[in-house]
mmCIF file with all atom_site columns, C-alpha atoms in Angstrom:
data_model
loop_
_atom_site.group_PDB
_atom_site.id
_atom_site.type_symbol
_atom_site.label_atom_id
_atom_site.label_alt_id
_atom_site.label_comp_id
_atom_site.label_asym_id
_atom_site.label_entity_id
_atom_site.label_seq_id
_atom_site.pdbx_PDB_ins_code
_atom_site.Cartn_x
_atom_site.Cartn_y
_atom_site.Cartn_z
_atom_site.occupancy
_atom_site.B_iso_or_equiv
_atom_site.pdbx_formal_charge
_atom_site.auth_seq_id
_atom_site.auth_comp_id
_atom_site.auth_asym_id
_atom_site.auth_atom_id
_atom_site.pdbx_PDB_model_num
ATOM 1   C CA . UNK A 1 1   ? 104.476 105.125 106.159 1.00 0.00 ? 1   UNK A CA 1
ATOM 2   C CA . UNK A 1 2   ? 102.348 102.459 104.166 1.00 0.00 ? 2   UNK A CA 1
ATOM 3   C CA . UNK A 1 3   ? 99.563  100.946 105.546 1.00 0.00 ? 3   UNK A CA 1
ATOM 4   C CA . UNK A 1 4   ? 100.105 97.537  104.954 1.00 0.00 ? 4   UNK A CA 1
ATOM 5   C CA . UNK A 1 5   ? 103.883 96.366  104.662 1.00 0.00 ? 5   UNK A CA 1
ATOM 6   C CA . UNK A 1 6   ? 104.989 93.230  102.866 1.00 0.00 ? 6   UNK A CA 1
ATOM 7   C CA . UNK A 1 7   ? 108.273 91.675  102.121 1.00 0.00 ? 7   UNK A CA 1
ATOM 8   C CA . UNK A 1 8   ? 107.885 91.466  98.333  1.00 0.00 ? 8   UNK A CA 1
ATOM 9   C CA . UNK A 1 9   ? 110.237 88.244  98.221  1.00 0.00 ? 9   UNK A CA 1
ATOM 10  C CA . UNK A 1 10  ? 111.108 86.703  95.809  1.00 0.00 ? 10  UNK A CA 1
ATOM 11  C CA . UNK A 1 11  ? 111.151 83.357  98.434  1.00 0.00 ? 11  UNK A CA 1
ATOM 12  C CA . UNK A 1 12  ? 112.562 80.621  96.607  1.00 0.00 ? 12  UNK A CA 1
ATOM 13  C CA . UNK A 1 13  ? 112.838 77.498  98.330  1.00 0.00 ? 13  UNK A CA 1
ATOM 14  C CA . UNK A 1 14  ? 112.595 73.863  97.589  1.00 0.00 ? 14  UNK A CA 1
ATOM 15  C CA . UNK A 1 15  ? 109.640 71.424  98.077  1.00 0.00 ? 15  UNK A CA 1
ATOM 16  C CA . UNK A 1 16  ? 108.954 70.286  101.313 1.00 0.00 ? 16  UNK A CA 1
ATOM 17  C CA . UNK A 1 17  ? 110.582 73.374  102.962 1.00 0.00 ? 17  UNK A CA 1
ATOM 18  C CA . UNK A 1 18  ? 108.984 75.871  105.873 1.00 0.00 ? 18  UNK A CA 1
ATOM 19  C CA . UNK A 1 19  ? 108.621 79.260  104.854 1.00 0.00 ? 19  UNK A CA 1
ATOM 20  C CA . UNK A 1 20  ? 107.346 82.489  106.672 1.00 0.00 ? 20  UNK A CA 1
ATOM 21  C CA . UNK A 1 21  ? 105.628 85.956  105.988 1.00 0.00 ? 21  UNK A CA 1
ATOM 22  C CA . UNK A 1 22  ? 105.407 88.768  107.923 1.00 0.00 ? 22  UNK A CA 1
ATOM 23  C CA . UNK A 1 23  ? 103.654 91.733  107.273 1.00 0.00 ? 23  UNK A CA 1
ATOM 24  C CA . UNK A 1 24  ? 102.781 94.964  109.227 1.00 0.00 ? 24  UNK A CA 1
ATOM 25  C CA . UNK A 1 25  ? 100.244 97.382  109.314 1.00 0.00 ? 25  UNK A CA 1
ATOM 26  C CA . UNK A 1 26  ? 99.912  100.739 110.534 1.00 0.00 ? 26  UNK A CA 1
ATOM 27  C CA . UNK A 1 27  ? 95.884  101.265 111.461 1.00 0.00 ? 27  UNK A CA 1
ATOM 28  C CA . UNK A 1 28  ? 95.617  100.486 115.345 1.00 0.00 ? 28  UNK A CA 1
ATOM 29  C CA . UNK A 1 29  ? 92.173  100.363 114.672 1.00 0.00 ? 29  UNK A CA 1
ATOM 30  C CA . UNK A 1 30  ? 91.750  96.786  111.974 1.00 0.00 ? 30  UNK A CA 1
ATOM 31  C CA . UNK A 1 31  ? 90.172  94.868  112.981 1.00 0.00 ? 31  UNK A CA 1
ATOM 32  C CA . UNK A 1 32  ? 90.010  91.808  110.976 1.00 0.00 ? 32  UNK A CA 1
ATOM 33  C CA . UNK A 1 33  ? 92.903  90.217  108.825 1.00 0.00 ? 33  UNK A CA 1
ATOM 34  C CA . UNK A 1 34  ? 93.430  87.770  106.014 1.00 0.00 ? 34  UNK A CA 1
ATOM 35  C CA . UNK A 1 35  ? 96.043  86.389  103.797 1.00 0.00 ? 35  UNK A CA 1
ATOM 36  C CA . UNK A 1 36  ? 94.834  86.098  100.186 1.00 0.00 ? 36  UNK A CA 1
ATOM 37  C CA . UNK A 1 37  ? 96.732  83.972  97.041  1.00 0.00 ? 37  UNK A CA 1
ATOM 38  C CA . UNK A 1 38  ? 97.186  85.057  93.866  1.00 0.00 ? 38  UNK A CA 1
ATOM 39  C CA . UNK A 1 39  ? 98.527  83.251  90.877  1.00 0.00 ? 39  UNK A CA 1
ATOM 40  C CA . UNK A 1 40  ? 99.878  84.743  88.021  1.00 0.00 ? 40  UNK A CA 1
ATOM 41  C CA . UNK A 1 41  ? 97.130  87.038  85.943  1.00 0.00 ? 41  UNK A CA 1
ATOM 42  C CA . UNK A 1 42  ? 94.033  85.296  88.303  1.00 0.00 ? 42  UNK A CA 1
ATOM 43  C CA . UNK A 1 43  ? 92.281  87.062  90.832  1.00 0.00 ? 43  UNK A CA 1
ATOM 44  C CA . UNK A 1 44  ? 93.166  86.906  94.230  1.00 0.00 ? 44  UNK A CA 1
ATOM 45  C CA . UNK A 1 45  ? 91.473  84.142  96.426  1.00 0.00 ? 45  UNK A CA 1
ATOM 46  C CA . UNK A 1 46  ? 90.985  84.303  100.300 1.00 0.00 ? 46  UNK A CA 1
ATOM 47  C CA . UNK A 1 47  ? 93.774  81.706  101.640 1.00 0.00 ? 47  UNK A CA 1
ATOM 48  C CA . UNK A 1 48  ? 92.890  81.911  105.481 1.00 0.00 ? 48  UNK A CA 1
ATOM 49  C CA . UNK A 1 49  ? 90.944  84.742  107.985 1.00 0.00 ? 49  UNK A CA 1
ATOM 50  C CA . UNK A 1 50  ? 93.711  85.314  110.461 1.00 0.00 ? 50  UNK A CA 1
ATOM 51  C CA . UNK A 1 51  ? 92.418  85.122  114.155 1.00 0.00 ? 51  UNK A CA 1
ATOM 52  C CA . UNK A 1 52  ? 93.909  87.196  117.558 1.00 0.00 ? 52  UNK A CA 1
ATOM 53  C CA . UNK A 1 53  ? 94.701  83.418  118.872 1.00 0.00 ? 53  UNK A CA 1
ATOM 54  C CA . UNK A 1 54  ? 96.452  81.832  115.930 1.00 0.00 ? 54  UNK A CA 1
ATOM 55  C CA . UNK A 1 55  ? 94.858  79.655  113.341 1.00 0.00 ? 55  UNK A CA 1
ATOM 56  C CA . UNK A 1 56  ? 95.321  76.591  111.292 1.00 0.00 ? 56  UNK A CA 1
ATOM 57  C CA . UNK A 1 57  ? 94.392  75.400  108.052 1.00 0.00 ? 57  UNK A CA 1
ATOM 58  C CA . UNK A 1 58  ? 96.050  72.156  106.919 1.00 0.00 ? 58  UNK A CA 1
ATOM 59  C CA . UNK A 1 59  ? 99.672  73.381  106.196 1.00 0.00 ? 59  UNK A CA 1
ATOM 60  C CA . UNK A 1 60  ? 99.122  76.922  106.748 1.00 0.00 ? 60  UNK A CA 1
ATOM 61  C CA . UNK A 1 61  ? 99.484  78.472  109.789 1.00 0.00 ? 61  UNK A CA 1
ATOM 62  C CA . UNK A 1 62  ? 98.628  82.495  110.816 1.00 0.00 ? 62  UNK A CA 1
ATOM 63  C CA . UNK A 1 63  ? 99.366  84.416  113.867 1.00 0.00 ? 63  UNK A CA 1
ATOM 64  C CA . UNK A 1 64  ? 98.299  88.099  114.582 1.00 0.00 ? 64  UNK A CA 1
ATOM 65  C CA . UNK A 1 65  ? 99.892  90.552  117.285 1.00 0.00 ? 65  UNK A CA 1
ATOM 66  C CA . UNK A 1 66  ? 98.020  93.300  117.946 1.00 0.00 ? 66  UNK A CA 1
ATOM 67  C CA . UNK A 1 67  ? 100.477 95.226  120.285 1.00 0.00 ? 67  UNK A CA 1
ATOM 68  C CA . UNK A 1 68  ? 102.789 95.057  117.289 1.00 0.00 ? 68  UNK A CA 1
ATOM 69  C CA . UNK A 1 69  ? 100.421 95.392  114.232 1.00 0.00 ? 69  UNK A CA 1
ATOM 70  C CA . UNK A 1 70  ? 102.026 92.221  112.886 1.00 0.00 ? 70  UNK A CA 1
ATOM 71  C CA . UNK A 1 71  ? 100.690 89.471  110.731 1.00 0.00 ? 71  UNK A CA 1
ATOM 72  C CA . UNK A 1 72  ? 102.237 86.173  110.054 1.00 0.00 ? 72  UNK A CA 1
ATOM 73  C CA . UNK A 1 73  ? 101.980 83.287  107.722 1.00 0.00 ? 73  UNK A CA 1
ATOM 74  C CA . UNK A 1 74  ? 103.315 79.708  108.253 1.00 0.00 ? 74  UNK A CA 1
ATOM 75  C CA . UNK A 1 75  ? 103.694 77.394  105.192 1.00 0.00 ? 75  UNK A CA 1
ATOM 76  C CA . UNK A 1 76  ? 105.109 74.120  105.878 1.00 0.00 ? 76  UNK A CA 1
ATOM 77  C CA . UNK A 1 77  ? 105.572 71.147  103.484 1.00 0.00 ? 77  UNK A CA 1
ATOM 78  C CA . UNK A 1 78  ? 105.963 73.417  100.535 1.00 0.00 ? 78  UNK A CA 1
ATOM 79  C CA . UNK A 1 79  ? 104.236 72.072  97.502  1.00 0.00 ? 79  UNK A CA 1
ATOM 80  C CA . UNK A 1 80  ? 105.234 73.604  93.886  1.00 0.00 ? 80  UNK A CA 1
ATOM 81  C CA . UNK A 1 81  ? 102.008 74.584  93.673  1.00 0.00 ? 81  UNK A CA 1
ATOM 82  C CA . UNK A 1 82  ? 102.055 76.704  96.918  1.00 0.00 ? 82  UNK A CA 1
ATOM 83  C CA . UNK A 1 83  ? 104.100 79.180  94.016  1.00 0.00 ? 83  UNK A CA 1
ATOM 84  C CA . UNK A 1 84  ? 102.152 82.226  93.937  1.00 0.00 ? 84  UNK A CA 1
ATOM 85  C CA . UNK A 1 85  ? 101.857 85.388  95.252  1.00 0.00 ? 85  UNK A CA 1
ATOM 86  C CA . UNK A 1 86  ? 100.768 85.862  98.691  1.00 0.00 ? 86  UNK A CA 1
ATOM 87  C CA . UNK A 1 87  ? 98.763  89.106  99.692  1.00 0.00 ? 87  UNK A CA 1
ATOM 88  C CA . UNK A 1 88  ? 98.560  90.699  103.475 1.00 0.00 ? 88  UNK A CA 1
ATOM 89  C CA . UNK A 1 89  ? 95.172  92.008  104.010 1.00 0.00 ? 89  UNK A CA 1
ATOM 90  C CA . UNK A 1 90  ? 93.480  94.158  106.530 1.00 0.00 ? 90  UNK A CA 1
ATOM 91  C CA . UNK A 1 91  ? 90.080  95.734  107.124 1.00 0.00 ? 91  UNK A CA 1
ATOM 92  C CA . UNK A 1 92  ? 89.801  98.608  109.271 1.00 0.00 ? 92  UNK A CA 1
ATOM 93  C CA . UNK A 1 93  ? 86.448  99.813  111.016 1.00 0.00 ? 93  UNK A CA 1
ATOM 94  C CA . UNK A 1 94  ? 85.892  103.642 111.647 1.00 0.00 ? 94  UNK A CA 1
ATOM 95  C CA . UNK A 1 95  ? 85.620  105.209 115.635 1.00 0.00 ? 95  UNK A CA 1
ATOM 96  C CA . UNK A 1 96  ? 81.960  104.587 115.234 1.00 0.00 ? 96  UNK A CA 1
ATOM 97  C CA . UNK A 1 97  ? 82.963  101.542 115.059 1.00 0.00 ? 97  UNK A CA 1
ATOM 98  C CA . UNK A 1 98  ? 81.295  100.104 112.109 1.00 0.00 ? 98  UNK A CA 1
ATOM 99  C CA . UNK A 1 99  ? 83.306  98.668  108.750 1.00 0.00 ? 99  UNK A CA 1
ATOM 100 C CA . UNK A 1 100 ? 84.042  100.859 106.012 1.00 0.00 ? 100 UNK A CA 1
ATOM 101 C CA . UNK A 1 101 ? 83.535  97.776  104.106 1.00 0.00 ? 101 UNK A CA 1
ATOM 102 C CA . UNK A 1 102 ? 86.935  98.196  102.356 1.00 0.00 ? 102 UNK A CA 1
ATOM 103 C CA . UNK A 1 103 ? 90.102  95.594  102.359 1.00 0.00 ? 103 UNK A CA 1
ATOM 104 C CA . UNK A 1 104 ? 93.453  97.505  102.239 1.00 0.00 ? 104 UNK A CA 1
ATOM 105 C CA . UNK A 1 105 ? 95.678  95.347  100.501 1.00 0.00 ? 105 UNK A CA 1
ATOM 106 C CA . UNK A 1 106 ? 99.553  94.645  101.358 1.00 0.00 ? 106 UNK A CA 1
ATOM 107 C CA . UNK A 1 107 ? 102.192 94.587  97.913  1.00 0.00 ? 107 UNK A CA 1
ATOM 108 C CA . UNK A 1 108 ? 102.245 90.698  98.171  1.00 0.00 ? 108 UNK A CA 1
ATOM 109 C CA . UNK A 1 109 ? 104.990 88.296  98.403  1.00 0.00 ? 109 UNK A CA 1
ATOM 110 C CA . UNK A 1 110 ? 106.310 86.256  95.850  1.00 0.00 ? 110 UNK A CA 1
ATOM 111 C CA . UNK A 1 111 ? 106.678 82.702  96.681  1.00 0.00 ? 111 UNK A CA 1
ATOM 112 C CA . UNK A 1 112 ? 108.621 80.216  94.085  1.00 0.00 ? 112 UNK A CA 1
ATOM 113 C CA . UNK A 1 113 ? 108.303 76.482  94.928  1.00 0.00 ? 113 UNK A CA 1
ATOM 114 C CA . UNK A 1 114 ? 110.823 74.404  93.038  1.00 0.00 ? 114 UNK A CA 1
ATOM 115 C CA . UNK A 1 115 ? 111.532 70.533  92.665  1.00 0.00 ? 115 UNK A CA 1
ATOM 116 C CA . UNK B 2 1   ? 75.914  80.818  87.228  1.00 0.00 ? 1   UNK B CA 1
ATOM 117 C CA . UNK B 2 2   ? 78.069  80.993  90.540  1.00 0.00 ? 2   UNK B CA 1
ATOM 118 C CA . UNK B 2 3   ? 80.396  83.809  92.014  1.00 0.00 ? 3   UNK B CA 1
ATOM 119 C CA . UNK B 2 4   ? 81.728  87.346  90.942  1.00 0.00 ? 4   UNK B CA 1
ATOM 120 C CA . UNK B 2 5   ? 81.787  87.597  86.852  1.00 0.00 ? 5   UNK B CA 1
ATOM 121 C CA . UNK B 2 6   ? 83.405  90.228  85.146  1.00 0.00 ? 6   UNK B CA 1
ATOM 122 C CA . UNK B 2 7   ? 83.345  90.821  81.550  1.00 0.00 ? 7   UNK B CA 1
ATOM 123 C CA . UNK B 2 8   ? 85.444  91.165  79.227  1.00 0.00 ? 8   UNK B CA 1
ATOM 124 C CA . UNK B 2 9   ? 88.473  89.480  80.047  1.00 0.00 ? 9   UNK B CA 1
ATOM 125 C CA . UNK B 2 10  ? 90.417  92.013  77.705  1.00 0.00 ? 10  UNK B CA 1
ATOM 126 C CA . UNK B 2 11  ? 89.998  94.616  76.358  1.00 0.00 ? 11  UNK B CA 1
ATOM 127 C CA . UNK B 2 12  ? 92.479  96.915  73.669  1.00 0.00 ? 12  UNK B CA 1
ATOM 128 C CA . UNK B 2 13  ? 90.819  100.066 73.694  1.00 0.00 ? 13  UNK B CA 1
ATOM 129 C CA . UNK B 2 14  ? 92.344  103.499 72.334  1.00 0.00 ? 14  UNK B CA 1
ATOM 130 C CA . UNK B 2 15  ? 92.575  106.811 73.828  1.00 0.00 ? 15  UNK B CA 1
ATOM 131 C CA . UNK B 2 16  ? 89.379  107.882 71.683  1.00 0.00 ? 16  UNK B CA 1
ATOM 132 C CA . UNK B 2 17  ? 87.702  104.812 72.793  1.00 0.00 ? 17  UNK B CA 1
ATOM 133 C CA . UNK B 2 18  ? 84.462  104.733 75.023  1.00 0.00 ? 18  UNK B CA 1
ATOM 134 C CA . UNK B 2 19  ? 83.791  101.192 76.948  1.00 0.00 ? 19  UNK B CA 1
ATOM 135 C CA . UNK B 2 20  ? 82.634  99.724  79.615  1.00 0.00 ? 20  UNK B CA 1
ATOM 136 C CA . UNK B 2 21  ? 83.535  97.022  82.286  1.00 0.00 ? 21  UNK B CA 1
ATOM 137 C CA . UNK B 2 22  ? 80.706  94.675  83.583  1.00 0.00 ? 22  UNK B CA 1
ATOM 138 C CA . UNK B 2 23  ? 80.795  92.981  86.479  1.00 0.00 ? 23  UNK B CA 1
ATOM 139 C CA . UNK B 2 24  ? 77.914  90.360  87.765  1.00 0.00 ? 24  UNK B CA 1
ATOM 140 C CA . UNK B 2 25  ? 77.701  89.037  91.839  1.00 0.00 ? 25  UNK B CA 1
ATOM 141 C CA . UNK B 2 26  ? 75.375  85.991  92.394  1.00 0.00 ? 26  UNK B CA 1
ATOM 142 C CA . UNK B 2 27  ? 76.278  86.161  96.308  1.00 0.00 ? 27  UNK B CA 1
ATOM 143 C CA . UNK B 2 28  ? 73.555  87.791  97.756  1.00 0.00 ? 28  UNK B CA 1
ATOM 144 C CA . UNK B 2 29  ? 76.040  90.324  98.399  1.00 0.00 ? 29  UNK B CA 1
ATOM 145 C CA . UNK B 2 30  ? 74.830  94.078  99.278  1.00 0.00 ? 30  UNK B CA 1
ATOM 146 C CA . UNK B 2 31  ? 78.503  95.544  99.110  1.00 0.00 ? 31  UNK B CA 1
ATOM 147 C CA . UNK B 2 32  ? 80.555  95.725  95.641  1.00 0.00 ? 32  UNK B CA 1
ATOM 148 C CA . UNK B 2 33  ? 84.334  97.158  94.760  1.00 0.00 ? 33  UNK B CA 1
ATOM 149 C CA . UNK B 2 34  ? 86.347  98.451  91.900  1.00 0.00 ? 34  UNK B CA 1
ATOM 150 C CA . UNK B 2 35  ? 89.978  97.530  92.441  1.00 0.00 ? 35  UNK B CA 1
ATOM 151 C CA . UNK B 2 36  ? 92.789  98.356  89.820  1.00 0.00 ? 36  UNK B CA 1
ATOM 152 C CA . UNK B 2 37  ? 95.867  96.398  90.206  1.00 0.00 ? 37  UNK B CA 1
ATOM 153 C CA . UNK B 2 38  ? 99.192  97.749  88.055  1.00 0.00 ? 38  UNK B CA 1
ATOM 154 C CA . UNK B 2 39  ? 102.459 95.933  87.526  1.00 0.00 ? 39  UNK B CA 1
ATOM 155 C CA . UNK B 2 40  ? 104.509 95.604  90.270  1.00 0.00 ? 40  UNK B CA 1
ATOM 156 C CA . UNK B 2 41  ? 101.850 97.448  92.921  1.00 0.00 ? 41  UNK B CA 1
ATOM 157 C CA . UNK B 2 42  ? 100.008 96.782  95.275  1.00 0.00 ? 42  UNK B CA 1
ATOM 158 C CA . UNK B 2 43  ? 96.060  96.378  94.262  1.00 0.00 ? 43  UNK B CA 1
ATOM 159 C CA . UNK B 2 44  ? 94.185  100.659 94.481  1.00 0.00 ? 44  UNK B CA 1
ATOM 160 C CA . UNK B 2 45  ? 90.773  100.764 95.812  1.00 0.00 ? 45  UNK B CA 1
ATOM 161 C CA . UNK B 2 46  ? 88.896  102.464 93.007  1.00 0.00 ? 46  UNK B CA 1
ATOM 162 C CA . UNK B 2 47  ? 85.183  102.935 94.449  1.00 0.00 ? 47  UNK B CA 1
ATOM 163 C CA . UNK B 2 48  ? 82.669  101.031 96.939  1.00 0.00 ? 48  UNK B CA 1
ATOM 164 C CA . UNK B 2 49  ? 79.313  100.947 96.494  1.00 0.00 ? 49  UNK B CA 1
ATOM 165 C CA . UNK B 2 50  ? 77.333  100.027 99.313  1.00 0.00 ? 50  UNK B CA 1
ATOM 166 C CA . UNK B 2 51  ? 73.557  98.719  98.494  1.00 0.00 ? 51  UNK B CA 1
ATOM 167 C CA . UNK B 2 52  ? 73.626  100.659 95.133  1.00 0.00 ? 52  UNK B CA 1
ATOM 168 C CA . UNK B 2 53  ? 75.591  103.683 96.735  1.00 0.00 ? 53  UNK B CA 1
ATOM 169 C CA . UNK B 2 54  ? 78.754  104.641 96.392  1.00 0.00 ? 54  UNK B CA 1
ATOM 170 C CA . UNK B 2 55  ? 80.737  105.283 99.980  1.00 0.00 ? 55  UNK B CA 1
ATOM 171 C CA . UNK B 2 56  ? 84.291  105.728 98.476  1.00 0.00 ? 56  UNK B CA 1
ATOM 172 C CA . UNK B 2 57  ? 85.589  107.578 95.355  1.00 0.00 ? 57  UNK B CA 1
ATOM 173 C CA . UNK B 2 58  ? 89.550  106.777 95.823  1.00 0.00 ? 58  UNK B CA 1
ATOM 174 C CA . UNK B 2 59  ? 90.409  110.424 94.318  1.00 0.00 ? 59  UNK B CA 1
ATOM 175 C CA . UNK B 2 60  ? 89.427  108.202 90.850  1.00 0.00 ? 60  UNK B CA 1
ATOM 176 C CA . UNK B 2 61  ? 89.988  110.594 87.461  1.00 0.00 ? 61  UNK B CA 1
ATOM 177 C CA . UNK B 2 62  ? 86.701  111.435 85.934  1.00 0.00 ? 62  UNK B CA 1
ATOM 178 C CA . UNK B 2 63  ? 87.542  109.554 83.181  1.00 0.00 ? 63  UNK B CA 1
ATOM 179 C CA . UNK B 2 64  ? 86.711  106.233 84.617  1.00 0.00 ? 64  UNK B CA 1
ATOM 180 C CA . UNK B 2 65  ? 82.905  106.399 85.830  1.00 0.00 ? 65  UNK B CA 1
ATOM 181 C CA . UNK B 2 66  ? 80.769  104.082 87.802  1.00 0.00 ? 66  UNK B CA 1
ATOM 182 C CA . UNK B 2 67  ? 77.438  102.920 88.012  1.00 0.00 ? 67  UNK B CA 1
ATOM 183 C CA . UNK B 2 68  ? 75.819  100.694 90.163  1.00 0.00 ? 68  UNK B CA 1
ATOM 184 C CA . UNK B 2 69  ? 71.910  99.619  88.685  1.00 0.00 ? 69  UNK B CA 1
ATOM 185 C CA . UNK B 2 70  ? 70.974  97.410  91.951  1.00 0.00 ? 70  UNK B CA 1
ATOM 186 C CA . UNK B 2 71  ? 72.885  95.655  94.234  1.00 0.00 ? 71  UNK B CA 1
ATOM 187 C CA . UNK B 2 72  ? 74.252  92.443  91.987  1.00 0.00 ? 72  UNK B CA 1
ATOM 188 C CA . UNK B 2 73  ? 75.770  94.825  88.968  1.00 0.00 ? 73  UNK B CA 1
ATOM 189 C CA . UNK B 2 74  ? 78.378  97.173  88.751  1.00 0.00 ? 74  UNK B CA 1
ATOM 190 C CA . UNK B 2 75  ? 79.830  98.607  85.464  1.00 0.00 ? 75  UNK B CA 1
ATOM 191 C CA . UNK B 2 76  ? 82.941  100.678 85.029  1.00 0.00 ? 76  UNK B CA 1
ATOM 192 C CA . UNK B 2 77  ? 82.467  103.434 81.974  1.00 0.00 ? 77  UNK B CA 1
ATOM 193 C CA . UNK B 2 78  ? 85.761  104.067 80.463  1.00 0.00 ? 78  UNK B CA 1
ATOM 194 C CA . UNK B 2 79  ? 85.939  107.435 78.306  1.00 0.00 ? 79  UNK B CA 1
ATOM 195 C CA . UNK B 2 80  ? 89.402  109.125 77.052  1.00 0.00 ? 80  UNK B CA 1
ATOM 196 C CA . UNK B 2 81  ? 91.773  106.937 78.500  1.00 0.00 ? 81  UNK B CA 1
ATOM 197 C CA . UNK B 2 82  ? 95.327  107.068 78.829  1.00 0.00 ? 82  UNK B CA 1
ATOM 198 C CA . UNK B 2 83  ? 98.258  104.347 77.980  1.00 0.00 ? 83  UNK B CA 1
ATOM 199 C CA . UNK B 2 84  ? 98.618  104.575 81.775  1.00 0.00 ? 84  UNK B CA 1
ATOM 200 C CA . UNK B 2 85  ? 95.474  103.459 82.283  1.00 0.00 ? 85  UNK B CA 1
ATOM 201 C CA . UNK B 2 86  ? 96.068  100.131 81.023  1.00 0.00 ? 86  UNK B CA 1
ATOM 202 C CA . UNK B 2 87  ? 95.814  97.567  84.034  1.00 0.00 ? 87  UNK B CA 1
ATOM 203 C CA . UNK B 2 88  ? 94.129  94.808  85.501  1.00 0.00 ? 88  UNK B CA 1
ATOM 204 C CA . UNK B 2 89  ? 90.466  95.731  86.819  1.00 0.00 ? 89  UNK B CA 1
ATOM 205 C CA . UNK B 2 90  ? 89.258  94.038  89.523  1.00 0.00 ? 90  UNK B CA 1
ATOM 206 C CA . UNK B 2 91  ? 85.607  93.462  90.674  1.00 0.00 ? 91  UNK B CA 1
ATOM 207 C CA . UNK B 2 92  ? 84.617  92.100  94.062  1.00 0.00 ? 92  UNK B CA 1
ATOM 208 C CA . UNK B 2 93  ? 81.963  91.691  96.262  1.00 0.00 ? 93  UNK B CA 1
ATOM 209 C CA . UNK B 2 94  ? 81.240  91.250  99.826  1.00 0.00 ? 94  UNK B CA 1
ATOM 210 C CA . UNK B 2 95  ? 78.523  91.509  102.657 1.00 0.00 ? 95  UNK B CA 1
ATOM 211 C CA . UNK B 2 96  ? 78.158  95.346  103.585 1.00 0.00 ? 96  UNK B CA 1
ATOM 212 C CA . UNK B 2 97  ? 80.895  94.000  107.279 1.00 0.00 ? 97  UNK B CA 1
ATOM 213 C CA . UNK B 2 98  ? 83.617  91.997  104.813 1.00 0.00 ? 98  UNK B CA 1
ATOM 214 C CA . UNK B 2 99  ? 84.791  90.506  107.763 1.00 0.00 ? 99  UNK B CA 1
ATOM 215 C CA . UNK B 2 100 ? 84.691  87.249  105.701 1.00 0.00 ? 100 UNK B CA 1
ATOM 216 C CA . UNK B 2 101 ? 86.669  88.955  103.134 1.00 0.00 ? 101 UNK B CA 1
ATOM 217 C CA . UNK B 2 102 ? 85.956  89.491  99.606  1.00 0.00 ? 102 UNK B CA 1
ATOM 218 C CA . UNK B 2 103 ? 85.008  87.360  96.379  1.00 0.00 ? 103 UNK B CA 1
ATOM 219 C CA . UNK B 2 104 ? 86.764  88.391  93.566  1.00 0.00 ? 104 UNK B CA 1
ATOM 220 C CA . UNK B 2 105 ? 86.164  88.478  89.702  1.00 0.00 ? 105 UNK B CA 1
ATOM 221 C CA . UNK B 2 106 ? 88.488  86.863  87.160  1.00 0.00 ? 106 UNK B CA 1
ATOM 222 C CA . UNK B 2 107 ? 88.943  90.443  86.051  1.00 0.00 ? 107 UNK B CA 1
ATOM 223 C CA . UNK B 2 108 ? 89.591  92.214  82.870  1.00 0.00 ? 108 UNK B CA 1
ATOM 224 C CA . UNK B 2 109 ? 93.210  93.103  81.281  1.00 0.00 ? 109 UNK B CA 1
ATOM 225 C CA . UNK B 2 110 ? 93.015  96.644  79.784  1.00 0.00 ? 110 UNK B CA 1
ATOM 226 C CA . UNK B 2 111 ? 95.458  97.827  77.432  1.00 0.00 ? 111 UNK B CA 1
ATOM 227 C CA . UNK B 2 112 ? 94.982  101.689 76.338  1.00 0.00 ? 112 UNK B CA 1
ATOM 228 C CA . UNK B 2 113 ? 96.954  101.792 73.075  1.00 0.00 ? 113 UNK B CA 1
#
């Protein structure tokens, strides 16, 4: 089983649509979670961290379910500029409680927003 | 300059060449990383440096040789590469405990001919 799994898509949605991405992770000791965005031929950029209580940043809402080892990202009122690959990212700590200092990336979900 | 800077942006090299990729961060971070991104594959971790000490080598072939002279600079020395090594090579930095995520450089797009 992959450490971080995402539906690769692609998701093709019209402007204004609401779209949701899901991600599962295999390491129950994982401690911090992120969504990154990667535009074509560019580097990944942090979109938002994901907190246990869920968090929102404008049109973007992230949710975490530790029991199910599941993370989601909801994008409301999609814009053309939201077209990108969305990467689910997990940081796992070792048994000693110190971070490995490495993030594990999912393969990404491709989103295309069309007029 | 701010952020994480990688040079060169593009590199074409023959299989017998030796070249180096450079990464520099201006964020005061203490950890630096090399990742490889091939087409249609997830980002693959190659090396981790914490406080300029290598803490992880993710079974990377010896034709890739990292160097971290200080916490702000990271190099990847390349020699006798194969065409399948063609990829985007991304450098990132973070605090040692990256609960705030990484900051990536723009990457070096490498083509081995």
